[in-house]
XYZ file of C-alpha atoms in Angstrom:
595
model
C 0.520 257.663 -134.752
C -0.495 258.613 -131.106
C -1.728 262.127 -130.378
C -1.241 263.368 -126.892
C -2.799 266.377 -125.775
C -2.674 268.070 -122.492
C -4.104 270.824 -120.474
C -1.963 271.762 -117.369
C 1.442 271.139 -116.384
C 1.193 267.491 -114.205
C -0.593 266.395 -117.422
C 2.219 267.637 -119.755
C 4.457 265.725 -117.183
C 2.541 262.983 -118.036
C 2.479 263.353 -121.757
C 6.266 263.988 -121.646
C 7.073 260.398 -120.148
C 4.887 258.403 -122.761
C 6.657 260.620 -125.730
C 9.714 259.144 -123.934
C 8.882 255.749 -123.607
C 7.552 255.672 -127.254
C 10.081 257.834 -129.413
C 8.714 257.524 -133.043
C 5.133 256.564 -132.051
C 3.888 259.949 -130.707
C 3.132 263.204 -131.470
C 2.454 266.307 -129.251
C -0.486 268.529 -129.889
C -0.180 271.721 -128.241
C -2.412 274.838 -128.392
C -5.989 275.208 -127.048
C -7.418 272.203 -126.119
C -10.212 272.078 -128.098
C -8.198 272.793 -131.479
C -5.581 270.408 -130.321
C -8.325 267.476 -129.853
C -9.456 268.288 -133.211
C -6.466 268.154 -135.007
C -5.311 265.266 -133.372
C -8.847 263.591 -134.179
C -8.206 263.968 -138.132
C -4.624 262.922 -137.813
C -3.823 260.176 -135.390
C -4.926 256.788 -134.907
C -5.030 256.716 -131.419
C -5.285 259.610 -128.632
C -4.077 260.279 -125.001
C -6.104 262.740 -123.510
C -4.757 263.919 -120.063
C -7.768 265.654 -119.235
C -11.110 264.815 -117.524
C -13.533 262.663 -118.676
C -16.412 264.887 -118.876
C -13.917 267.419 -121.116
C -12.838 265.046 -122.834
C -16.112 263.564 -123.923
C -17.619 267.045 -124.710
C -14.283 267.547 -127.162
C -14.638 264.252 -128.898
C -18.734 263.752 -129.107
C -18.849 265.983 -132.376
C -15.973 264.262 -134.051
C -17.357 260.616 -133.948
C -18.150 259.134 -137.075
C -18.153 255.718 -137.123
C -16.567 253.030 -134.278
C -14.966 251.011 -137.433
C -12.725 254.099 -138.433
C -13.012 256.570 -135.320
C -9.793 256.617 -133.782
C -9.554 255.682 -130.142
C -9.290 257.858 -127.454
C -7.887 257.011 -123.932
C -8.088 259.681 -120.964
C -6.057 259.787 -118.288
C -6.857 261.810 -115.212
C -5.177 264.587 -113.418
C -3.315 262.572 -110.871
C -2.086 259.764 -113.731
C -4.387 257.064 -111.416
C -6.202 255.821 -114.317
C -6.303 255.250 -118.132
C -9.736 255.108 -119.360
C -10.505 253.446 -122.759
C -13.232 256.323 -123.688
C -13.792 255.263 -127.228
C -13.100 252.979 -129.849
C -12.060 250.317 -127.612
C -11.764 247.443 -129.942
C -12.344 249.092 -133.728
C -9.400 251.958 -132.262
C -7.473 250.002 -129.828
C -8.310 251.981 -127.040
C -8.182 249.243 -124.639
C -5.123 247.841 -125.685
C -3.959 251.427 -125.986
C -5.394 251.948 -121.890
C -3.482 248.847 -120.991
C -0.506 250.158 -122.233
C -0.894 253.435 -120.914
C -0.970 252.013 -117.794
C 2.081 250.236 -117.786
C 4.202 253.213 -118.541
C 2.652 255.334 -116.076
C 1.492 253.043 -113.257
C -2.094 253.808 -113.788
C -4.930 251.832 -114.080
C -5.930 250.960 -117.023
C -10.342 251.254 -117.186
C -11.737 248.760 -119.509
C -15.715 248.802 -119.872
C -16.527 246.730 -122.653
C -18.272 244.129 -122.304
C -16.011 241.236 -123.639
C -12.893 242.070 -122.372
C -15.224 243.215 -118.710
C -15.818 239.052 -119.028
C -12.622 237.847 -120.387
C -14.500 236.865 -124.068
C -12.023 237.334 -126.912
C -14.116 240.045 -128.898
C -15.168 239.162 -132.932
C -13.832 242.069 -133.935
C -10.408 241.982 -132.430
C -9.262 238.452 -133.778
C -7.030 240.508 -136.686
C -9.495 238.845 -139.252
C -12.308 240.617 -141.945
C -15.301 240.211 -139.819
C -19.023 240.586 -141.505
C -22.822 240.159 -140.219
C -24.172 240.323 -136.885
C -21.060 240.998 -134.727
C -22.968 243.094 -131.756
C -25.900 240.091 -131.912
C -23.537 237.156 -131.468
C -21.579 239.010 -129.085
C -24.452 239.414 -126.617
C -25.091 235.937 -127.625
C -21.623 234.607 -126.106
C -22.038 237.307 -123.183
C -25.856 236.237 -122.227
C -24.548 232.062 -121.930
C -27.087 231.824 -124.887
C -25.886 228.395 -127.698
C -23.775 229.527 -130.541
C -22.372 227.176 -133.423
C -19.230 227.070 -134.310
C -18.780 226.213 -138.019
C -14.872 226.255 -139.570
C -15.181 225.678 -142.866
C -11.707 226.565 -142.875
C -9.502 225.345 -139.272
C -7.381 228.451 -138.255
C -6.098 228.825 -134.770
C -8.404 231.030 -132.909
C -8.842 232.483 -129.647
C -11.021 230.339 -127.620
C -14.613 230.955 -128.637
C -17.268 229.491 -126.130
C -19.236 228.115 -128.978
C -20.432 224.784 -130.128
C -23.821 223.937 -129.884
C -26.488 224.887 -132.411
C -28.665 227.789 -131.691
C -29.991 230.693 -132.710
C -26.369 232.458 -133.311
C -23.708 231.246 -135.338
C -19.905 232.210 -136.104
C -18.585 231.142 -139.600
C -15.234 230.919 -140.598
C -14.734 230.386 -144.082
C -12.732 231.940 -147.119
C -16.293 231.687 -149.346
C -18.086 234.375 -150.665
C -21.283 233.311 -148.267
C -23.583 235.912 -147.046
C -24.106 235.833 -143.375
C -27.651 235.204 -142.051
C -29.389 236.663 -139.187
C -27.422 235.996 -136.175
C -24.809 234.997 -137.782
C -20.595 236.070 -138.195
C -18.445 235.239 -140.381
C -14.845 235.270 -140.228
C -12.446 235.404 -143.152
C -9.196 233.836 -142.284
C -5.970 234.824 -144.527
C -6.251 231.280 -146.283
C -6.071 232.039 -149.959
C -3.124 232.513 -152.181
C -3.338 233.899 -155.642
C -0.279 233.129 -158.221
C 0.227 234.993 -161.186
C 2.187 235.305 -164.197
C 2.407 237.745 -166.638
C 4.161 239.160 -170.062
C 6.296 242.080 -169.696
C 3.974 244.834 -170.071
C 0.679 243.415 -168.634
C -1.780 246.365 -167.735
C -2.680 245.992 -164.303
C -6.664 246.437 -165.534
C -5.716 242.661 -166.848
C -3.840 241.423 -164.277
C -6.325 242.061 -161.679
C -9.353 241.717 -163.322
C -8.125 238.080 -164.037
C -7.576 237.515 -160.314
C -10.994 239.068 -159.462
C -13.177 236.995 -161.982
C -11.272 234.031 -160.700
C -12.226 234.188 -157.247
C -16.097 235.480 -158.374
C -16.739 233.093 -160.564
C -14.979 229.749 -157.671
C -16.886 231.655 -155.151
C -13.518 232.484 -152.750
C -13.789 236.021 -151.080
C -10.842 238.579 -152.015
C -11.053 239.232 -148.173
C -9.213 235.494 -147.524
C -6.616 236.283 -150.006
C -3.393 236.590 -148.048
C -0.678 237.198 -150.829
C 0.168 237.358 -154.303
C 2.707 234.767 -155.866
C 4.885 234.953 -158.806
C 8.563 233.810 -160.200
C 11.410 236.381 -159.066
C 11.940 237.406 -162.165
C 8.170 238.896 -162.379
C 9.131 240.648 -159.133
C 8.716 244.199 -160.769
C 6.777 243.947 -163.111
C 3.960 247.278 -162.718
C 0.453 245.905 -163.432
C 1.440 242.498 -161.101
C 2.694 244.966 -158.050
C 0.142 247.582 -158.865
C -2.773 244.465 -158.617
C -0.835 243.604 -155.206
C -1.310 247.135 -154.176
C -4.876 247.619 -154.995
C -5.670 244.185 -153.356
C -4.089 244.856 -150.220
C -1.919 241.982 -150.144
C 2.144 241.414 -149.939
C 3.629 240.113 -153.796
C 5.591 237.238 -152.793
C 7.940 235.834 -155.128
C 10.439 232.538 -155.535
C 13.297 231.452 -157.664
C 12.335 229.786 -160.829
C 14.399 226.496 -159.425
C 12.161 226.462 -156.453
C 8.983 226.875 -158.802
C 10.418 224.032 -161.216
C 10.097 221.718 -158.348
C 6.344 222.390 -157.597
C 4.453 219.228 -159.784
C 1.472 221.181 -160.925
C -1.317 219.775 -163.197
C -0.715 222.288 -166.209
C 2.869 222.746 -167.124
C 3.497 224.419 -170.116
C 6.899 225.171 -172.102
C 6.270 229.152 -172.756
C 7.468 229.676 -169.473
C 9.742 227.234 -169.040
C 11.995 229.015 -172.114
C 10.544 232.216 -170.827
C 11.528 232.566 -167.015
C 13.039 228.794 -166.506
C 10.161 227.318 -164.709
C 7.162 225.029 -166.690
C 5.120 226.451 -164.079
C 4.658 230.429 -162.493
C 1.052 231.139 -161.508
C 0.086 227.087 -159.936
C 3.193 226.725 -159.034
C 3.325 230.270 -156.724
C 0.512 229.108 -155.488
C 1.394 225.858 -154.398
C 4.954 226.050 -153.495
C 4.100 226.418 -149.622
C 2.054 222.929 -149.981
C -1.966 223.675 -149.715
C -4.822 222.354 -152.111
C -5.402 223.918 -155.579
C -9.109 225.489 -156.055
C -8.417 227.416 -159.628
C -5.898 226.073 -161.870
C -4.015 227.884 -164.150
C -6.120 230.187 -166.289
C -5.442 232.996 -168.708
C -6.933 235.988 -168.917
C -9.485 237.507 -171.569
C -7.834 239.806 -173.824
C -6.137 239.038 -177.341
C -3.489 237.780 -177.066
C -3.614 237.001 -173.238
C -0.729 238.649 -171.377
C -1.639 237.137 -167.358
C -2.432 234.030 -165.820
C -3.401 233.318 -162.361
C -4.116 229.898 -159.809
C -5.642 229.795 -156.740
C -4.899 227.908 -153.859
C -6.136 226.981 -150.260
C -3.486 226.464 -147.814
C -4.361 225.003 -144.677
C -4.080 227.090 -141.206
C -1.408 226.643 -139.768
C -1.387 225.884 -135.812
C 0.625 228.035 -133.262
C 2.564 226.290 -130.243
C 3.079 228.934 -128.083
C 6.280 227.165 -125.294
C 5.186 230.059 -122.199
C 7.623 230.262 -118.826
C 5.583 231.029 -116.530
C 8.530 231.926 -113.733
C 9.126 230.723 -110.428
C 5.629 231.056 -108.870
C 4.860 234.461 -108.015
C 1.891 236.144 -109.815
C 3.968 239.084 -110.251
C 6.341 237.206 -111.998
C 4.424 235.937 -115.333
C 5.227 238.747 -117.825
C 3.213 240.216 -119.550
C 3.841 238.250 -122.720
C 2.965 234.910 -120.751
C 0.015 236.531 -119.801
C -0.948 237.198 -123.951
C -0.120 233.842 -124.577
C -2.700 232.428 -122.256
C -5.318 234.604 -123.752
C -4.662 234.147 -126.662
C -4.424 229.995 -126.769
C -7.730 227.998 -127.065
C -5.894 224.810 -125.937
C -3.703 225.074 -122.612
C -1.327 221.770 -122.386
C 0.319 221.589 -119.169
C 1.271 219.573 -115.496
C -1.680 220.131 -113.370
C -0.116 222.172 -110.146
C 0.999 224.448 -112.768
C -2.459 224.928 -114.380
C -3.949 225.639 -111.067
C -1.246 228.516 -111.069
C -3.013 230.354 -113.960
C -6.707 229.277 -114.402
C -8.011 232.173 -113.652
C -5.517 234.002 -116.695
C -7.624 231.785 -118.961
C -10.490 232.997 -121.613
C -13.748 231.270 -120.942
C -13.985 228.288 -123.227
C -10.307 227.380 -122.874
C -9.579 223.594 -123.244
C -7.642 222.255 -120.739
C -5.600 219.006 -120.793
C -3.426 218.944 -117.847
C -1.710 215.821 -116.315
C 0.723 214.804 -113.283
C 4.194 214.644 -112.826
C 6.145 212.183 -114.969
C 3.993 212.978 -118.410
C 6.667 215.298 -120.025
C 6.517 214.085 -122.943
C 2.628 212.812 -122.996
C 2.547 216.757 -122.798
C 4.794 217.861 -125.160
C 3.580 215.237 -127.971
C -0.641 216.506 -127.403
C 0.509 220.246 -127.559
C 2.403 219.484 -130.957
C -0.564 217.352 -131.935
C -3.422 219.856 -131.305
C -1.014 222.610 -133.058
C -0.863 220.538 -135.773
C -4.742 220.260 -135.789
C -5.122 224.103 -136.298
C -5.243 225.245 -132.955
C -3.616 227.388 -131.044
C -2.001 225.756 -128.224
C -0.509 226.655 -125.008
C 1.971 225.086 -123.377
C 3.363 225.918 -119.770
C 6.244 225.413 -117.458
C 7.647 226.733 -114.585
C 10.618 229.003 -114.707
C 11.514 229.292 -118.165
C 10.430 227.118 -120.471
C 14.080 226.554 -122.327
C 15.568 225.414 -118.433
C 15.035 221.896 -118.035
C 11.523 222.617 -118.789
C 9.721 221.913 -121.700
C 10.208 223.512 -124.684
C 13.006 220.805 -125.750
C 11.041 218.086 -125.606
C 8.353 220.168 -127.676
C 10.391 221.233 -130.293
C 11.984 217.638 -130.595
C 8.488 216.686 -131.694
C 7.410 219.696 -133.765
C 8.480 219.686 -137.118
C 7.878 223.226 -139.822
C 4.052 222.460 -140.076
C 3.357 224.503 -137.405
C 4.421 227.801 -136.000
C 6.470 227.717 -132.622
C 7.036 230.793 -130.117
C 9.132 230.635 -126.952
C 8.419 232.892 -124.238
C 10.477 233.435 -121.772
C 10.199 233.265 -118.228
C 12.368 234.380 -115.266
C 14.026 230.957 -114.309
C 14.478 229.431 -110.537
C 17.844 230.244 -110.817
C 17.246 233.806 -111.325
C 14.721 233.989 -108.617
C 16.908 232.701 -105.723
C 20.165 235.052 -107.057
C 17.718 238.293 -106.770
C 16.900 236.310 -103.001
C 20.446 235.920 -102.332
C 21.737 239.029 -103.565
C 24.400 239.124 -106.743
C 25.505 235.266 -106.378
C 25.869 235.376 -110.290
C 27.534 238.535 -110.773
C 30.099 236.336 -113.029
C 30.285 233.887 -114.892
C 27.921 230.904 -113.852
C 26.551 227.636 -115.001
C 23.526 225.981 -113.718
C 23.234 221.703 -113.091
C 20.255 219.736 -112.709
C 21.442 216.779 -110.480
C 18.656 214.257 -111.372
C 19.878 211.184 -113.025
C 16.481 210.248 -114.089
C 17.545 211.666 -118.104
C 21.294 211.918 -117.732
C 23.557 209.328 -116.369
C 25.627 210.161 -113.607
C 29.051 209.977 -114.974
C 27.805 212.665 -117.263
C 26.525 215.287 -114.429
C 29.644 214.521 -112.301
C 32.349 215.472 -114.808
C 30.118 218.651 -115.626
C 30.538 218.996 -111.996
C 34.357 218.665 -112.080
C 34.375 221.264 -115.472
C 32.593 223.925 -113.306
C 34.303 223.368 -110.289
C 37.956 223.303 -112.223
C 36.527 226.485 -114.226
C 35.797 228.206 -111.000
C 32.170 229.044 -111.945
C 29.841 229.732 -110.169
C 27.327 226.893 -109.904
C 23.770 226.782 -108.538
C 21.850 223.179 -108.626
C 18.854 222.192 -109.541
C 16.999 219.090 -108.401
C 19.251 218.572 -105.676
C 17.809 215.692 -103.506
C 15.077 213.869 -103.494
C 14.055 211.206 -101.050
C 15.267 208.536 -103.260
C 18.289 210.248 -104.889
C 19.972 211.466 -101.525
C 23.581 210.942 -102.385
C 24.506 213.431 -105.324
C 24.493 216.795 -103.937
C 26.981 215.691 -101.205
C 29.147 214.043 -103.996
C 28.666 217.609 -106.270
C 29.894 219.713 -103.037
C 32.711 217.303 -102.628
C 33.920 217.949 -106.189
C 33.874 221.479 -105.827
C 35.608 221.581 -102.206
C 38.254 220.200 -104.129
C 39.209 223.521 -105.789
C 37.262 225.923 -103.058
C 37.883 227.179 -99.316
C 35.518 225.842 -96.846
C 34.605 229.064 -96.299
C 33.057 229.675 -100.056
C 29.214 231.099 -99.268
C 26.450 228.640 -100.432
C 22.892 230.030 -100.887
C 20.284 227.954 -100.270
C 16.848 229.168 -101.460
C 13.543 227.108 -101.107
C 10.096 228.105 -102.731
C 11.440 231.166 -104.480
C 8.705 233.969 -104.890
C 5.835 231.825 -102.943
C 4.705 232.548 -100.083
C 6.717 230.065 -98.056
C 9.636 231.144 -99.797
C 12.875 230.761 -97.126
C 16.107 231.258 -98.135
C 19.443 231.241 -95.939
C 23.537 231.519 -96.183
C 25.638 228.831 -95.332
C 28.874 227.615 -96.635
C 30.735 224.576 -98.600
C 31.868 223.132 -95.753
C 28.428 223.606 -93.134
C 25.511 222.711 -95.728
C 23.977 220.111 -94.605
C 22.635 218.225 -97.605
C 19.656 216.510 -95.415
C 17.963 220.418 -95.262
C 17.532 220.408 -99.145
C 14.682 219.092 -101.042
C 13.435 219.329 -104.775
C 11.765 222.672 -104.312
C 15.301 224.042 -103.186
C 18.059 225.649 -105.118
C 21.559 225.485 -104.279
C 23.790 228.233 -105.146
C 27.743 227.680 -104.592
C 29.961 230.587 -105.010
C 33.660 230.563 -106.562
C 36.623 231.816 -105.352
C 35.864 235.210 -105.788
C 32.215 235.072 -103.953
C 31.556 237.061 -100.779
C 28.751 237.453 -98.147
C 28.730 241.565 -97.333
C 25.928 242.561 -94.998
C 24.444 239.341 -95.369
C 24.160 238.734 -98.899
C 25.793 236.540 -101.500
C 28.122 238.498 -103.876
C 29.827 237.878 -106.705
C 32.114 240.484 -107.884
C 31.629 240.920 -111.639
C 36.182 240.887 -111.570
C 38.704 239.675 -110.130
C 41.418 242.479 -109.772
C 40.318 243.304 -106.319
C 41.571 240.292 -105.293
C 45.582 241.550 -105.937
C 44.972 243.880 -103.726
C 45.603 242.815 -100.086
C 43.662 245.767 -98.567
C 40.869 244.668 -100.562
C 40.342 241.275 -100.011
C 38.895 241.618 -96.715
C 35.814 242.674 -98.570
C 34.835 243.635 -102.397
C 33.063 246.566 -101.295
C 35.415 247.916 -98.712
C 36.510 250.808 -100.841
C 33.298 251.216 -102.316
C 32.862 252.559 -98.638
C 35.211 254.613 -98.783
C 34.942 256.143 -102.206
C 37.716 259.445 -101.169
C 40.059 257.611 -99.369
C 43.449 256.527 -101.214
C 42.092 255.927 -104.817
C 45.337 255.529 -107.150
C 45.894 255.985 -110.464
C 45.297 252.187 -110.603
C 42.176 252.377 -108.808
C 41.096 254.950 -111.496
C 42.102 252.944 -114.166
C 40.399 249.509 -112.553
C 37.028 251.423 -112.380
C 37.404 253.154 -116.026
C 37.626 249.305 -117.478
C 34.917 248.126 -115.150
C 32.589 250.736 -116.489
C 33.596 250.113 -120.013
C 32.917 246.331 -119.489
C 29.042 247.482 -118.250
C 28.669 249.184 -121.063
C 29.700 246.583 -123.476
C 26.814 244.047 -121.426
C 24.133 246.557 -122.142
């Protein structure tokens, strides 16, 4: 929960529009200040403090404990200019908490420490158990000075700019190792625990089973990521209550799936018992992974649990990130995380140059020229499969003609894929052009280089037959000069001459230049590969200058109307009918239905 308190009435104006923006999250604190701070303090995870710094910092100075469990405090100033992580900036999430702040009330969000100053992804913000020497190594990676990298266990990290051997090291490992002077180590969710367990099990059994188990392998309870057992121990107290007290989810799978899991200790009590030879090795191992503990039963007379432990391997993350047409402005925010977050960028290397700067320091780069689509796609699915977290970029969006598909043809499920999206070319030149795509649309690539030609042309006839609105990509190129004049042939077959065509080159760059033309005065010769050509359909207008495409068709019976869409949009008092009212009731319904 998020505590905002306030102090005067631009603040509580303030206050009000996050409470809006995050219904459920929040939670008001009026009163005096002081007692409102307090309250808050004991209460809340987070706090929004729209008061000044100094106040703030005289409130909240008695109340701080200790940065792992403090809650973080962000202050926002008087005119809403800036969101200042004050405390608890990683431990809290202040500075996430400032960034987001700042997004929902245009302010600046203030970040002072001293990773995230740098662009270093901080130890203690990686969403793993971190022990040892966090504030040494950190000054380590901060001062240039050589720290070693050791993975005992792969798991895709943020980039770490780490390596050589030095003084400083960062472990990552699911073993119960003490960290030395210098030294962090990170424990990584790699462990999985199955158990099984007679009805009635005490939960004293069940867990201290699972606890001598990892002692006496030497695993650390901090890597265990889950609990496993059979669906039919799904209930069962002391296995849920050992869950609870552990910290962990209780997974559980059908006895069919567990009877399929070859395990080196099958036994027939549980075969008769819950249909499976197999519950606490096979839980374990069902998701594939490398057996540490095999089956073993517990101490008491006669033994009512059993548990296994397993290692699965880390799993690597292919992040597929649009990164839009070009302008900065245009890479969300998500694209943005991505980048940050990926220690491997894969990606052609005009686009690279885009972005560089969005990178963490120590972020490998493998970039390449045009033509390597899928050199690119196959190294981003092969350094995901090696653990890491990987990057890969595209223009646009990464789902049009871009390259997620060729990614996810080679990624099978031994890695984890996420698509973000990214606002496409297409997109880009409508918002140029005005409302080209009002209706229904389609968009074409017109390179032949992947699709034969027959193919693209009788897509071309579909659209055109459909009366769709159609906007090309890859239009011409110096040695593929003849399609787009064949395309806009095919569709002057079913459209006036007169049919607006927006042409839009460079969209969101700085030599963006766009321009209106129509079906029967484009000349193909002005269009190039960094062009997009938008064709309007029967129902497409140009009103002051722009490109619009009503989002129906009924003005169109209307004679009076057909001069112009908007004409009695103009006129909003003069001659509306009973008609009229009835066309714009079913428009508006229609809007609503597309929210």
């Amino acid at each position: 929960m998020i505590g905002l308190i306030s102090a005067t009435a631009a603040g509580a104006a303030a206050r009000d529009r996050l409470a809006a923006a995050w219904p459920g999250r929040t939670r008001v604190y009026g009163g005096p200040v002081g007692d409102a701070v307090r309250t808050a303090f004991a209460e809340c995870d987070r706090l929004v403090c729209f008061l000044a710094t100094g106040a703030a910092v005289r409130l909240v100075a008695p109340l701080l404990d200790d940065k792992r469990t403090d809650p973080g405090v962000v202050c926002v100033d008087e005119g809403g200019r800036f969101a200042v992580s004050l405390v608890g900036g990683h431990g809290g999430g202040a500075n996430e908490l400032a960034r987001a702040v700042g997004e929902v009330l245009g302010a600046e969000p203030v970040v002072t420490t001293a990773t995230d100053a740098v662009g270093l992804a901080g130890l203690d913000t990686l969403g793993l158990p971190v022990e040892g020497d966090v504030a040494g190594v950190s000054r380590a990676l901060l001062d240039g000075e050589p720290v070693a990298l050791r993975a005992e266990v792969a798991w895709p990290l943020p980039p770490l700019p780490a390596g050589a051997e030095g003084a400083y090291g960062i472990r990552v490992t699911d073993r119960t190792v003490e960290s030395s002077e210098g030294e962090v180590v990170l424990r990584p969710p790699s462990l999985v625990v199955g158990v099984g367990a007679s009805r009635g099990a005490p939960v004293e059994e069940v867990l201290g089973l699972v606890e001598d188990a990892l002692r006496e392998a030497g695993l650390s309870a901090a890597s265990v990521a889950e609990l496993a057992t059979v669906d039919a121990k799904a209930e069962e107290p002391g296995i849920v209550a050992a869950a609870g007290r552990l910290g962990v989810p209780l997974v559980t799978y059908p006895a069919g799936e567990l009877a399929g899991v070859e395990v080196p200790n099958p036994s027939d009590a549980p075969l008769a018992a819950v249909g499976t030879p197999s519950v606490a090795e096979a839980a374990a191992l069902v998701r594939g992974g490398e057996l540490l503990v095999p089956k073993r039963k517990s101490a008491a007379v006669p033994a009512t649990a059993t548990c296994a432990v397993a290692r699965r391997p880390g799993r690597g993350r292919l992040a597929v990130v649009g990164l839009g047409p070009g302008a900065r402005d245009l890479v969300t925010p998500r694209a943005r995380a991505e980048l940050r977050r990926a220690s491997v960028l894969v990606g052609l290397d005009q686009y690279v140059d885009q972005i560089r700067d969005l990178l963490r320091p120590g972020t490998r780069v493998l970039e390449s020229g045009l033509g390597a689509e899928e050199e690119r796609a196959r190294t981003a699915v092969e350094e995901a499969r090696r653990g890491h977290a990987v990057a890969l970029i595209g223009s646009g969006d990464a789902g049009v003609y871009a390259m997620a598909s060729p990614a996810l043809a080679e990624a099978s499920d031994d890695i984890d894929v996420v698509g973000v999206p990214g606002v496409t070319a297409a997109l880009a030149a409508g918002a140029i052009l005005g409302a080209p795509l009002g209706h229904d649309h389609v968009s074409i690539s017109l390179s032949d280089l992947h699709t034969p030609w027959e193919v693209i042309e009788r897509r071309v006839r579909a659209a055109a037959e459909a009366d769709l609105v159609v906007t090309f990509y890859n239009p011409r190129s110096r040695g593929r000069d003849w399609q787009l004049p064949k395309a806009l042939a095919i569709l002057a077959e079913h459209r006036e001459p007169s049919t607006p065509v927006g042409v839009v080159r460079n969209a969101s760059r700085a030599d963006e230049s766009s321009r209106l033309s129509t079906l029967a005065a484009l000349d193909p010769a002005t269009v190039d590969m960094m062009t997009v050509v938008t064709v309007g359909n029967t129902a497409t207008r140009e009103i002051a200058g722009r490109m619009v495409t009503p989002r129906g068709y009924r003005w169109q019976e209307d004679p009076a109307s057909r001069r112009s869409p908007a004409a009695s949009s103009r006129t909003p008092g003069s001659g509306t009918s009973a008609s009229k009212t009835s066309e714009m009731s079913e428009t508006s319904e229609t809007f609503e239905e597309t929210l």
